[in-house]
Coordinates of C-alpha atoms in Angstrom, one line a residue:
Chain A
M1 CA 50.0 15.1 -10.9
T2 CA 46.9 13.6 -12.6
T3 CA 46.2 16.8 -14.5
T4 CA 44.5 14.9 -17.3
A5 CA 41.8 13.8 -15.0
D6 CA 39.8 17.0 -15.7
A7 CA 38.7 15.5 -19.1
A8 CA 36.3 13.2 -17.3
P9 CA 34.3 11.4 -20.0
T10 CA 30.5 11.4 -20.0
P11 CA 29.0 7.9 -20.4
L12 CA 27.5 8.9 -23.8
A13 CA 30.7 10.1 -25.3
A14 CA 32.5 7.0 -24.1
T15 CA 30.4 4.7 -26.2
R16 CA 31.3 6.6 -29.4
T17 CA 34.9 7.9 -29.4
P18 CA 37.2 7.2 -26.5
S19 CA 38.3 10.4 -24.8
A20 CA 41.9 11.3 -24.3
W21 CA 41.6 10.2 -20.7
Q22 CA 40.4 6.8 -21.7
K23 CA 43.1 6.4 -24.3
A24 CA 45.6 7.4 -21.7
L25 CA 44.3 4.7 -19.4
K26 CA 45.0 2.1 -22.1
Q27 CA 48.7 3.3 -22.1
K28 CA 50.6 1.0 -19.8
R29 CA 53.4 3.4 -19.5
F30 CA 51.1 6.3 -18.6
V31 CA 49.3 4.2 -16.0
A32 CA 52.4 2.8 -14.4
G33 CA 54.1 6.2 -14.4
S34 CA 51.1 7.9 -12.8
V35 CA 50.8 5.3 -10.1
I36 CA 54.5 5.5 -9.2
T37 CA 54.4 9.3 -9.3
L38 CA 51.3 9.4 -7.1
L39 CA 52.7 7.0 -4.6
V40 CA 55.9 8.9 -4.2
A41 CA 54.0 12.2 -4.0
L42 CA 51.7 10.8 -1.3
F43 CA 54.8 9.5 0.6
A44 CA 56.3 13.0 0.4
V45 CA 53.1 14.8 1.4
F46 CA 52.0 12.6 4.3
G47 CA 55.4 11.4 5.3
P48 CA 56.0 14.2 7.9
F49 CA 52.7 13.2 9.7
L50 CA 53.5 9.5 9.8
A51 CA 57.3 9.6 10.5
P52 CA 58.2 7.6 13.6
H53 CA 60.8 10.2 14.8
G54 CA 61.2 13.9 14.5
E55 CA 63.1 15.6 11.6
N56 CA 66.1 16.5 13.8
E57 CA 65.6 14.0 16.6
V58 CA 68.7 12.1 17.6
V59 CA 67.8 8.4 18.1
G60 CA 71.2 6.7 18.3
T61 CA 74.9 7.0 17.6
P62 CA 75.8 8.3 14.1
F63 CA 75.7 5.7 11.3
S64 CA 74.3 2.9 13.5
S65 CA 71.8 0.4 12.4
A66 CA 69.1 1.5 14.9
G67 CA 65.6 1.7 13.2
P68 CA 64.6 0.2 9.9
L69 CA 67.0 2.1 7.7
G70 CA 69.6 3.0 10.4
T71 CA 70.8 6.4 11.5
D72 CA 72.6 9.2 9.6
Y73 CA 75.7 11.3 10.2
L74 CA 74.2 13.0 13.3
G75 CA 72.4 9.9 14.6
Q76 CA 69.0 10.9 13.2
D77 CA 66.6 8.2 11.9
V78 CA 67.1 7.8 8.1
L79 CA 63.5 6.6 7.5
S80 CA 62.1 9.7 9.3
R81 CA 64.4 12.0 7.4
L82 CA 63.3 10.3 4.2
M83 CA 59.7 11.0 5.1
Y84 CA 60.3 14.6 5.9
G85 CA 62.7 15.3 3.0
G86 CA 60.5 15.0 0.0
L87 CA 57.9 17.7 0.5
E88 CA 60.2 20.6 -0.2
I89 CA 61.5 19.0 -3.4
L90 CA 58.0 18.1 -4.6
V91 CA 56.6 21.6 -3.9
I92 CA 59.5 23.5 -5.4
A93 CA 59.6 21.2 -8.5
L94 CA 55.9 21.6 -9.0
L95 CA 55.9 25.3 -8.7
A96 CA 58.9 25.6 -10.9
T97 CA 57.2 23.5 -13.6
V98 CA 54.1 25.7 -13.4
F99 CA 56.2 28.8 -13.6
S100 CA 58.3 27.5 -16.6
T101 CA 55.3 26.3 -18.5
V102 CA 53.4 29.6 -18.1
L103 CA 56.5 31.7 -18.9
G104 CA 57.7 29.4 -21.7
T105 CA 54.3 29.2 -23.4
L106 CA 53.9 33.0 -23.3
I107 CA 57.3 33.5 -24.8
G108 CA 56.8 30.9 -27.5
V109 CA 53.3 32.1 -28.4
V110 CA 54.2 35.8 -28.5
A111 CA 57.2 34.9 -30.7
A112 CA 55.1 32.8 -33.1
Y113 CA 52.2 35.3 -33.2
G114 CA 54.3 38.4 -33.4
G115 CA 56.4 36.9 -36.2
G116 CA 59.2 38.8 -38.0
W117 CA 61.5 40.8 -35.8
W118 CA 59.8 39.8 -32.6
D119 CA 60.3 36.2 -33.4
E120 CA 63.9 36.7 -34.4
V121 CA 64.9 38.6 -31.3
I122 CA 63.0 36.5 -28.8
M123 CA 64.2 33.2 -30.2
R124 CA 67.8 34.5 -30.4
L125 CA 67.7 35.4 -26.7
N126 CA 66.0 32.1 -26.1
D127 CA 69.0 30.3 -27.7
V128 CA 71.4 32.2 -25.4
M129 CA 69.5 30.8 -22.4
L130 CA 69.6 27.3 -24.1
A131 CA 73.4 27.7 -24.5
F132 CA 73.5 27.6 -20.7
P133 CA 73.6 24.2 -19.1
Q134 CA 70.6 24.0 -16.7
I135 CA 72.6 23.5 -13.5
L136 CA 75.0 26.3 -14.5
L137 CA 72.4 29.0 -14.3
S138 CA 71.5 28.0 -10.7
L139 CA 75.1 27.8 -9.7
V140 CA 76.0 31.2 -11.1
V141 CA 73.2 32.9 -9.3
L142 CA 73.9 31.1 -6.0
T143 CA 77.5 32.4 -6.0
A144 CA 76.4 35.8 -4.8
V145 CA 73.8 34.4 -2.3
N146 CA 74.5 33.2 1.1
Q147 CA 71.4 31.0 1.8
P148 CA 69.0 30.4 -1.0
K149 CA 65.3 31.1 -0.3
A150 CA 62.7 28.6 -1.6
W151 CA 61.3 31.2 -4.1
M152 CA 64.8 31.7 -5.5
L153 CA 65.0 27.9 -6.3
V154 CA 61.5 28.0 -7.9
V155 CA 62.5 31.0 -10.1
L156 CA 65.9 29.5 -11.0
V157 CA 64.7 26.1 -11.9
G158 CA 61.7 27.6 -13.7
L159 CA 63.9 30.0 -15.6
S160 CA 66.3 27.3 -16.7
N161 CA 63.3 25.2 -18.0
A162 CA 61.3 28.0 -19.6
P163 CA 63.5 28.3 -22.8
R164 CA 62.9 24.7 -23.6
T165 CA 59.2 25.0 -23.2
A166 CA 59.3 28.2 -25.3
R167 CA 60.8 26.3 -28.2
I168 CA 58.1 23.7 -28.1
A169 CA 55.3 26.2 -27.6
R170 CA 56.6 28.3 -30.6
G171 CA 56.6 25.3 -32.8
V172 CA 53.1 24.4 -31.9
A173 CA 51.8 27.9 -32.1
L174 CA 53.4 28.5 -35.5
G175 CA 51.1 25.8 -36.9
L176 CA 48.1 27.6 -35.4
V177 CA 48.6 31.3 -36.1
S178 CA 48.0 30.9 -39.8
R179 CA 44.8 28.9 -39.4
D180 CA 41.4 30.2 -40.5
F181 CA 39.9 30.7 -37.0
V182 CA 42.8 33.0 -36.0
H183 CA 42.4 35.0 -39.2
A184 CA 38.6 35.1 -38.6
A185 CA 39.2 36.5 -35.1
E186 CA 41.6 39.1 -36.5
A187 CA 39.1 40.1 -39.1
L188 CA 36.5 40.6 -36.4
G189 CA 38.9 43.1 -34.8
E190 CA 39.7 41.1 -31.6
R191 CA 42.5 42.5 -29.6
R192 CA 45.9 40.7 -30.0
S193 CA 46.1 39.6 -26.3
R194 CA 42.6 38.2 -26.6
I195 CA 43.4 36.2 -29.7
I196 CA 46.4 34.7 -28.0
L197 CA 44.5 33.9 -24.8
A198 CA 41.2 32.8 -26.3
E199 CA 42.1 31.4 -29.8
V200 CA 45.7 30.1 -29.8
L201 CA 46.3 28.9 -26.2
P202 CA 43.3 26.6 -25.8
N203 CA 44.4 24.6 -28.9
M204 CA 47.8 24.0 -27.4
N205 CA 46.8 22.1 -24.3
A206 CA 47.8 18.6 -25.3
P207 CA 51.4 19.1 -26.5
L208 CA 52.0 21.5 -23.6
L209 CA 50.8 19.0 -21.1
A210 CA 53.3 16.4 -22.4
E211 CA 56.0 19.1 -22.3
A212 CA 55.1 20.0 -18.7
G213 CA 55.4 16.4 -17.7
L214 CA 58.9 16.3 -19.1
R215 CA 59.7 19.6 -17.4
L216 CA 58.5 18.1 -14.1
T217 CA 61.1 15.3 -14.4
F218 CA 63.8 17.9 -15.1
S219 CA 62.7 20.1 -12.2
I220 CA 62.8 17.3 -9.7
T221 CA 66.2 16.3 -11.0
L222 CA 67.5 19.9 -10.8
V223 CA 66.1 20.6 -7.3
A224 CA 67.5 17.3 -6.0
A225 CA 70.9 18.1 -7.7
I226 CA 71.0 21.5 -6.1
G227 CA 70.4 19.9 -2.7
F228 CA 73.0 17.3 -3.5
L229 CA 75.6 20.0 -4.2
G230 CA 74.9 21.4 -0.8
F231 CA 72.7 24.4 -1.5
T232 CA 69.6 24.2 0.6
T233 CA 67.1 26.6 2.1
D234 CA 67.7 25.2 5.6
P235 CA 70.9 23.2 6.3
G236 CA 69.3 21.3 9.2
A237 CA 66.1 20.3 7.4
A238 CA 65.8 16.9 5.7
N239 CA 66.2 17.0 1.9
W240 CA 66.6 13.9 -0.3
G241 CA 69.3 15.6 -2.3
Q242 CA 71.3 16.8 0.7
M243 CA 70.9 13.5 2.5
I244 CA 73.0 11.9 -0.2
S245 CA 76.0 14.1 0.4
E246 CA 75.5 14.2 4.2
N247 CA 75.8 10.5 4.5
R248 CA 78.2 9.8 1.7
L249 CA 81.2 9.3 4.0
A250 CA 79.8 6.2 5.6
M251 CA 78.5 4.6 2.5
S252 CA 80.4 1.4 2.9
T253 CA 79.2 0.9 6.5
Q254 CA 75.6 2.4 6.5
A255 CA 74.6 2.3 2.9
W256 CA 70.9 3.1 3.5
G257 CA 71.6 6.6 4.5
V258 CA 72.6 7.2 0.9
L259 CA 70.8 4.5 -1.0
A260 CA 67.3 5.3 0.4
P261 CA 67.2 8.9 -0.9
V262 CA 68.9 7.9 -4.1
L263 CA 66.4 5.1 -4.8
I264 CA 63.4 7.3 -4.0
I265 CA 64.7 10.1 -6.3
A266 CA 65.2 7.4 -9.0
V267 CA 61.7 6.0 -8.6
F268 CA 60.2 9.4 -8.6
T269 CA 61.9 10.6 -11.8
I270 CA 61.2 7.2 -13.6
G271 CA 57.5 7.6 -12.7
T272 CA 57.2 11.2 -14.0
N273 CA 59.2 10.4 -17.1
L274 CA 57.0 7.3 -17.9
M275 CA 53.9 9.5 -17.3
A276 CA 55.2 12.3 -19.6
D277 CA 56.0 9.7 -22.3
G278 CA 52.5 8.2 -22.0
I279 CA 50.9 11.7 -22.4
A280 CA 53.1 12.3 -25.5
Q281 CA 52.1 9.0 -27.0
V282 CA 48.4 9.7 -26.5
N283 CA 48.8 13.0 -28.3
Q284 CA 50.6 11.4 -31.2
R285 CA 47.8 8.8 -31.7
G286 CA 45.1 11.4 -31.0
G287 CA 44.1 11.5 -34.6
D288 CA 43.1 7.8 -35.0
Chain B
M1 CA 69.1 13.7 -16.8
V2 CA 69.7 14.8 -20.3
D3 CA 67.8 17.3 -22.2
V4 CA 66.6 16.3 -25.6
A5 CA 63.7 18.6 -26.2
A6 CA 65.6 21.1 -28.2
L7 CA 66.9 19.4 -31.4
P8 CA 68.1 22.3 -33.5
D9 CA 67.0 22.1 -37.1
A10 CA 70.2 22.3 -39.1
L11 CA 68.3 23.3 -42.2
E12 CA 66.5 26.2 -40.6
E13 CA 69.3 28.7 -41.1
V14 CA 70.0 27.8 -44.6
A15 CA 68.7 30.4 -47.0
P16 CA 70.2 29.7 -50.4
P17 CA 71.9 32.8 -51.6
A18 CA 70.6 33.4 -55.1
S19 CA 73.5 34.6 -57.1
R20 CA 76.7 33.6 -55.4
H21 CA 78.4 30.2 -55.9
G22 CA 80.5 27.7 -54.1
A23 CA 83.2 29.0 -51.9
A24 CA 81.7 32.5 -51.5
A25 CA 78.4 31.1 -50.4
W26 CA 80.1 28.7 -48.0
G27 CA 82.2 31.6 -46.6
S28 CA 79.2 33.8 -46.0
W29 CA 77.3 30.9 -44.3
L30 CA 80.2 30.2 -42.1
L31 CA 80.7 33.8 -41.2
R32 CA 77.0 34.2 -40.3
R33 CA 77.3 31.1 -38.1
L34 CA 80.5 32.3 -36.4
G35 CA 78.9 35.7 -35.9
L36 CA 75.9 34.1 -34.1
A37 CA 78.2 32.0 -31.9
V38 CA 80.2 35.1 -30.9
L39 CA 76.9 37.0 -30.2
T40 CA 75.7 34.1 -28.1
L41 CA 78.9 34.1 -26.1
W42 CA 78.8 37.8 -25.6
L43 CA 75.2 37.6 -24.3
V44 CA 76.2 34.7 -22.0
S45 CA 79.0 36.8 -20.6
V46 CA 76.5 39.6 -19.8
L47 CA 74.3 37.0 -18.1
V48 CA 77.1 35.5 -16.1
F49 CA 78.4 38.9 -15.0
V50 CA 75.0 40.2 -14.0
A51 CA 74.1 36.9 -12.2
T52 CA 77.3 36.8 -10.2
T53 CA 77.7 40.4 -9.2
A54 CA 74.6 42.4 -9.6
L55 CA 71.9 40.1 -8.3
G56 CA 73.3 39.6 -4.8
D57 CA 76.1 41.1 -2.8
P58 CA 79.2 38.9 -3.2
V59 CA 81.1 40.6 -0.4
R60 CA 78.3 39.9 2.1
A61 CA 78.1 36.3 0.8
I62 CA 81.8 35.7 1.2
L63 CA 82.0 37.1 4.8
G64 CA 78.7 35.9 6.0
K65 CA 78.3 36.9 9.7
D66 CA 81.6 38.8 9.7
Y67 CA 80.2 41.4 7.3
G68 CA 79.2 43.8 10.0
S69 CA 82.3 43.5 12.2
D70 CA 85.3 43.2 9.8
K71 CA 85.3 46.6 8.0
A72 CA 88.9 46.2 6.8
R73 CA 88.2 42.9 5.1
V74 CA 85.1 44.4 3.5
A75 CA 87.1 47.2 2.1
E76 CA 89.8 44.8 0.9
L77 CA 87.3 42.6 -0.9
E78 CA 85.5 45.5 -2.4
A79 CA 88.8 46.8 -3.8
Q80 CA 89.7 43.4 -5.2
L81 CA 86.3 43.1 -6.9
H82 CA 86.5 46.8 -8.0
L83 CA 83.1 47.4 -6.4
D84 CA 83.8 51.1 -6.2
Q85 CA 83.5 51.4 -10.0
S86 CA 80.2 51.3 -11.9
P87 CA 79.0 47.9 -13.0
V88 CA 79.5 48.8 -16.7
T89 CA 83.2 49.7 -16.1
R90 CA 83.7 46.5 -14.1
Y91 CA 82.0 44.5 -16.9
L92 CA 84.2 46.0 -19.6
H93 CA 87.3 45.5 -17.5
W94 CA 86.4 41.9 -16.9
L95 CA 85.5 41.3 -20.5
G96 CA 88.8 42.8 -21.6
G97 CA 90.6 40.5 -19.2
L98 CA 88.8 37.5 -20.6
L99 CA 89.7 38.4 -24.1
T100 CA 93.4 39.0 -23.3
G101 CA 93.6 35.7 -21.3
D102 CA 93.6 37.3 -17.9
P103 CA 90.4 36.6 -16.0
G104 CA 91.6 38.0 -12.7
S105 CA 92.7 36.1 -9.6
S106 CA 90.8 33.8 -7.3
I107 CA 89.5 35.3 -4.0
A108 CA 89.9 32.1 -2.1
S109 CA 93.5 31.3 -3.0
Q110 CA 94.7 34.7 -4.4
R111 CA 96.3 32.9 -7.3
P112 CA 95.6 33.8 -11.0
V113 CA 92.4 32.0 -12.3
S114 CA 94.1 30.8 -15.5
E115 CA 96.8 29.0 -13.4
L116 CA 94.2 27.3 -11.3
V117 CA 91.9 26.3 -14.1
G118 CA 94.3 25.0 -16.8
A119 CA 94.9 21.4 -15.7
N120 CA 91.2 20.9 -14.8
V121 CA 90.0 21.9 -18.2
V122 CA 92.2 19.2 -19.7
N123 CA 90.9 16.6 -17.2
T124 CA 87.3 17.5 -18.0
L125 CA 87.8 17.4 -21.8
V126 CA 89.5 14.0 -21.5
L127 CA 86.6 12.7 -19.4
V128 CA 84.0 14.0 -21.9
L129 CA 85.9 12.7 -24.9
L130 CA 86.3 9.2 -23.4
A131 CA 82.6 9.2 -22.6
A132 CA 81.7 10.1 -26.2
I133 CA 84.0 7.5 -27.7
V134 CA 82.4 4.8 -25.6
M135 CA 78.9 6.1 -25.9
I136 CA 78.5 6.4 -29.7
P137 CA 79.0 2.7 -30.6
V138 CA 77.0 1.6 -27.5
A139 CA 74.0 3.9 -28.4
F140 CA 74.1 2.9 -32.1
G141 CA 74.4 -0.8 -31.2
I142 CA 71.4 -0.7 -28.9
A143 CA 69.4 1.3 -31.5
M144 CA 70.2 -1.3 -34.2
I145 CA 69.2 -4.3 -32.0
S146 CA 66.0 -2.5 -31.0
A147 CA 65.1 -1.6 -34.6
N148 CA 65.8 -5.2 -35.7
F149 CA 63.1 -6.4 -33.3
R150 CA 60.8 -3.5 -34.1
R151 CA 57.6 -3.4 -32.1
R152 CA 58.1 -6.9 -30.9
R153 CA 58.8 -7.9 -27.3
P154 CA 62.6 -7.3 -27.1
D155 CA 62.1 -3.8 -28.7
T156 CA 59.4 -2.9 -26.2
V157 CA 61.6 -4.1 -23.3
I158 CA 64.6 -2.2 -24.5
Q159 CA 62.6 1.0 -25.1
T160 CA 61.0 0.9 -21.6
V161 CA 64.4 0.3 -20.0
M162 CA 65.9 3.2 -22.0
L163 CA 63.0 5.5 -21.0
A164 CA 63.5 4.6 -17.4
M165 CA 67.3 5.1 -17.6
A166 CA 66.8 8.4 -19.4
A167 CA 64.8 9.6 -16.3
L168 CA 67.6 9.0 -13.8
P169 CA 69.6 12.0 -12.7
E170 CA 73.3 11.6 -13.4
F171 CA 74.3 11.8 -9.8
V172 CA 71.8 9.0 -9.0
I173 CA 73.4 6.8 -11.7
G174 CA 76.8 7.6 -10.3
I175 CA 75.9 6.8 -6.7
L176 CA 74.2 3.5 -7.7
L177 CA 77.4 2.5 -9.6
V178 CA 79.5 3.3 -6.5
A179 CA 77.1 1.2 -4.4
V180 CA 77.4 -1.7 -6.8
F181 CA 81.1 -1.6 -7.7
S182 CA 82.9 -0.1 -4.8
T183 CA 81.0 -0.2 -1.5
T184 CA 77.9 -2.3 -0.9
V185 CA 78.0 -5.2 -3.4
L186 CA 81.5 -5.4 -4.9
H187 CA 84.8 -3.8 -4.0
V188 CA 86.5 -3.7 -7.4
L189 CA 86.7 0.0 -8.3
P190 CA 87.7 3.1 -6.3
A191 CA 84.7 5.1 -5.2
V192 CA 86.4 8.5 -5.6
T193 CA 89.2 9.8 -7.7
L194 CA 92.2 10.4 -5.5
S195 CA 95.0 12.1 -7.4
A196 CA 97.8 14.3 -6.2
P197 CA 97.6 17.9 -7.5
G198 CA 99.4 18.1 -10.8
V199 CA 98.9 14.5 -11.6
H200 CA 96.3 13.6 -14.3
P201 CA 93.6 11.1 -13.1
W202 CA 94.1 8.8 -16.1
N203 CA 97.5 7.8 -14.8
D204 CA 95.4 5.4 -12.7
P205 CA 93.0 4.2 -15.4
K206 CA 90.8 2.4 -12.8
T207 CA 89.6 5.7 -11.4
M208 CA 88.3 6.7 -14.9
I209 CA 86.0 3.8 -15.3
M210 CA 83.1 4.8 -13.2
P211 CA 83.0 8.5 -14.2
V212 CA 83.0 7.5 -17.8
A213 CA 80.4 4.8 -17.3
T214 CA 78.1 7.2 -15.5
L215 CA 78.3 9.7 -18.3
V216 CA 77.7 7.0 -20.9
L217 CA 74.7 5.6 -19.0
A218 CA 73.3 9.1 -18.6
V219 CA 73.5 10.0 -22.3
A220 CA 73.3 6.8 -24.3
P221 CA 69.5 6.2 -23.8
Y222 CA 68.7 9.5 -25.5
V223 CA 70.9 9.0 -28.5
S224 CA 69.8 5.4 -29.0
R225 CA 66.1 6.4 -28.8
I226 CA 66.6 9.0 -31.5
V227 CA 68.7 6.8 -33.7
R228 CA 66.1 3.9 -33.4
A229 CA 63.3 6.3 -34.4
T230 CA 65.3 7.4 -37.5
L231 CA 66.2 3.8 -38.3
L232 CA 62.5 2.7 -38.2
E233 CA 61.6 5.6 -40.4
V234 CA 64.2 4.7 -43.0
L235 CA 63.4 1.0 -42.8
D236 CA 59.8 1.9 -43.8
S237 CA 60.9 3.9 -46.9
D238 CA 60.5 2.8 -50.5
Y239 CA 64.2 2.4 -51.4
V240 CA 64.7 0.0 -48.5
E241 CA 61.7 -2.0 -49.7
L242 CA 63.3 -2.0 -53.2
A243 CA 66.6 -3.2 -51.8
R244 CA 64.9 -6.0 -50.0
L245 CA 63.0 -7.0 -53.1
K246 CA 66.2 -7.1 -55.0
G247 CA 67.3 -9.8 -52.6
I248 CA 69.9 -7.9 -50.6
P249 CA 70.4 -9.6 -47.3
E250 CA 68.7 -7.9 -44.3
S251 CA 72.0 -7.2 -42.5
V252 CA 73.4 -5.3 -45.6
V253 CA 70.2 -3.3 -45.8
M254 CA 70.5 -2.4 -42.2
R255 CA 74.2 -1.5 -42.5
K256 CA 74.3 0.3 -45.9
H257 CA 70.8 1.6 -46.5
A258 CA 69.4 2.4 -43.0
L259 CA 72.4 3.1 -40.8
L260 CA 74.1 5.6 -43.1
N261 CA 70.9 7.6 -43.3
A262 CA 70.5 7.6 -39.5
I263 CA 73.9 9.1 -39.0
V264 CA 73.0 12.8 -39.6
P265 CA 70.2 12.9 -37.0
G266 CA 72.5 10.9 -34.8
I267 CA 75.3 13.5 -35.1
Q268 CA 72.9 16.2 -34.1
V269 CA 71.7 14.4 -31.0
I270 CA 75.2 13.3 -30.1
A271 CA 76.4 16.9 -30.3
L272 CA 73.5 18.1 -28.2
Q273 CA 74.3 15.5 -25.6
L274 CA 78.1 16.3 -25.7
A275 CA 77.1 20.0 -25.2
W276 CA 74.9 18.8 -22.4
L277 CA 77.8 16.9 -20.9
A278 CA 79.6 20.2 -20.5
G279 CA 77.0 20.9 -17.8
G280 CA 76.3 17.3 -16.7
V281 CA 80.0 16.7 -15.8
V282 CA 79.4 19.2 -12.9
L283 CA 77.4 16.6 -10.9
V284 CA 79.4 13.6 -12.1
E285 CA 82.7 15.1 -11.2
K286 CA 81.3 16.0 -7.8
V287 CA 80.1 12.5 -7.2
F288 CA 83.5 11.0 -7.9
N289 CA 85.5 14.0 -6.7
Y290 CA 87.1 14.1 -10.2
P291 CA 89.6 17.0 -10.5
G292 CA 87.8 18.8 -13.4
V293 CA 86.1 22.2 -14.0
G294 CA 82.7 21.0 -12.7
N295 CA 84.1 20.0 -9.3
Q296 CA 86.0 23.2 -9.2
L297 CA 83.0 25.2 -10.2
V298 CA 80.9 23.8 -7.3
D299 CA 83.7 24.5 -4.8
S300 CA 84.1 28.0 -6.1
V301 CA 80.3 28.6 -5.8
N302 CA 80.5 27.4 -2.2
N303 CA 83.4 29.8 -1.6
H304 CA 81.5 32.6 -3.4
D305 CA 84.7 33.0 -5.4
V306 CA 83.2 35.3 -8.0
P307 CA 86.2 35.5 -10.5
M308 CA 86.6 31.7 -10.5
V309 CA 82.8 31.1 -11.1
Q310 CA 82.8 33.7 -13.9
A311 CA 85.7 32.1 -15.7
L312 CA 84.6 28.5 -15.3
S313 CA 81.0 29.2 -16.5
M314 CA 82.4 31.0 -19.5
I315 CA 84.6 28.0 -20.3
I316 CA 81.6 25.6 -20.0
A317 CA 79.3 27.8 -22.1
G318 CA 82.1 28.2 -24.6
V319 CA 82.5 24.4 -25.0
Y320 CA 78.7 24.2 -25.4
V321 CA 78.7 26.8 -28.2
V322 CA 81.7 25.3 -30.1
V323 CA 80.3 21.8 -30.0
N324 CA 77.0 23.0 -31.4
L325 CA 78.7 24.9 -34.2
V326 CA 80.8 21.9 -35.2
A327 CA 77.7 19.7 -35.1
D328 CA 75.8 22.0 -37.5
L329 CA 78.8 22.1 -39.8
L330 CA 79.1 18.3 -39.8
S331 CA 75.5 17.6 -40.3
I332 CA 75.3 20.0 -43.3
L333 CA 78.4 18.5 -44.8
L334 CA 76.9 15.1 -44.5
T335 CA 73.5 16.0 -46.0
P336 CA 73.7 16.4 -49.7
R337 CA 70.4 18.3 -49.8
A338 CA 71.7 20.9 -47.4
R339 CA 75.0 21.0 -49.1
T340 CA 73.5 21.9 -52.4
A341 CA 71.2 24.4 -50.8
I342 CA 74.2 26.4 -49.6
S343 CA 76.4 26.3 -52.6
S344 CA 73.9 26.7 -55.3

């Protein structure tokens, strides 16, 4: 979550120019977003250890008000289900974000550095993927699958995000490939793969980080949406998205069964979006 | 959740043809654009076909545990899906059917796909259109208020709220609206769309309010953020400064000088959002059980109804491509610089 933390400032540098990390800390949005994201992530990670009841433990009659948030459609404790149901979403969304960032960056940089025909063909195919609403790609593939596996969701969510990252990465890389240090490396006879890895990529960190933050928001949304539509790796396991549709029937009598997962998804996505916006703003003001 | 990262640059494709003039140049530009749209749709059709039939085993998915025991049903389904033929033959057969308006028949109900889909396409288009009609003035209004208070407290507050709203997934917005207006807090609007088959949902206008409101709330934040940014840029320009120095009232400056120049970027982002709505309606329709293509798509995916899924995804992708095409055309027609670039 706090990937910017690796730029820890030395005390000496701090007195001269504020580092990106320090500038980020002055951004209210970034700080608020990171704190929210971190809290929800901690809740999702440690929830299963602290939950008062088991994931599939029946504690009362269905849709009763036993326990702090009542019970769900099978009489399971809603709070415990909430504490169990975030980890899968968090892990799948994180892995999908990493996957889409790596893949998208590679596609974008190869297109920008390759230029000419490469660029034209790659970006045209990329546009085709963009012509596909994100949720549609997942739905189309899930048609022929009985029970999705976790890795399938990672790949699907990642693939539907990658073209968007690729577009950004290409734009950033286009500004870099004609710079002097790239020409210098070419003149020295460096291999193309090495120029991409050692010269171009390290200069793209900041914009890619902001993009990855945005992708994380979309990944969480997409994973939760897929669960909400009823496609989960394990129908019995708790999942924030699935909980909404499971308990939807009794919304007028036992609202927490639906509202608790809805609110936590809302808080989580607001947190990641504020964080991503904060990173983007730090980048924009990086020059001053 | 709405995607805003990929704003297409309308000027990117415009290479001014050196010798041709006027109509001929426009014609060739339009042909090129149409060609690209057709190419995109063709590639999408390949993607849809491969994803639905080649990646998994649809027959196994349909029958589930019965796959091993019910040999007759397996053979029957394989015959209906033409699984005895090669994938290429099947694809060409399917594509031919799509082009001649016969996308096969549904596995779940055995009725022709075109018959099942027709009314739902109309329902979805009406929903999206209504959402767009409400969303555009709302988004521009918020952007103008925000730009008026630029970088002062009301602006910051509006922008933070917009940013937070932009983060919310559409089904979260939908459920929260249901909680507020029909179950937990108030009981003024119906929570789901209940309409008899063959009856359009807008015959009972009350059922349309929440689906439309959800789509507007999901999309308006993006549009208003982009329009505000453009407005601020224009308000900083020299000719706005000149207009102010001439003594033109601020409201006229805002309306005539700033807003008109913010329309083109506005159109692009609105088109992108409308195109996005083609996918976003899937979840919103599911939340409200609205009888549209999105709801039908999810049901078909659950039934592993391959012909239905193929047809519905092609419809959604088609809407997406057409909306983008129209937006490109509009934004070029409204930008004098781009207009001259094409016809000169």
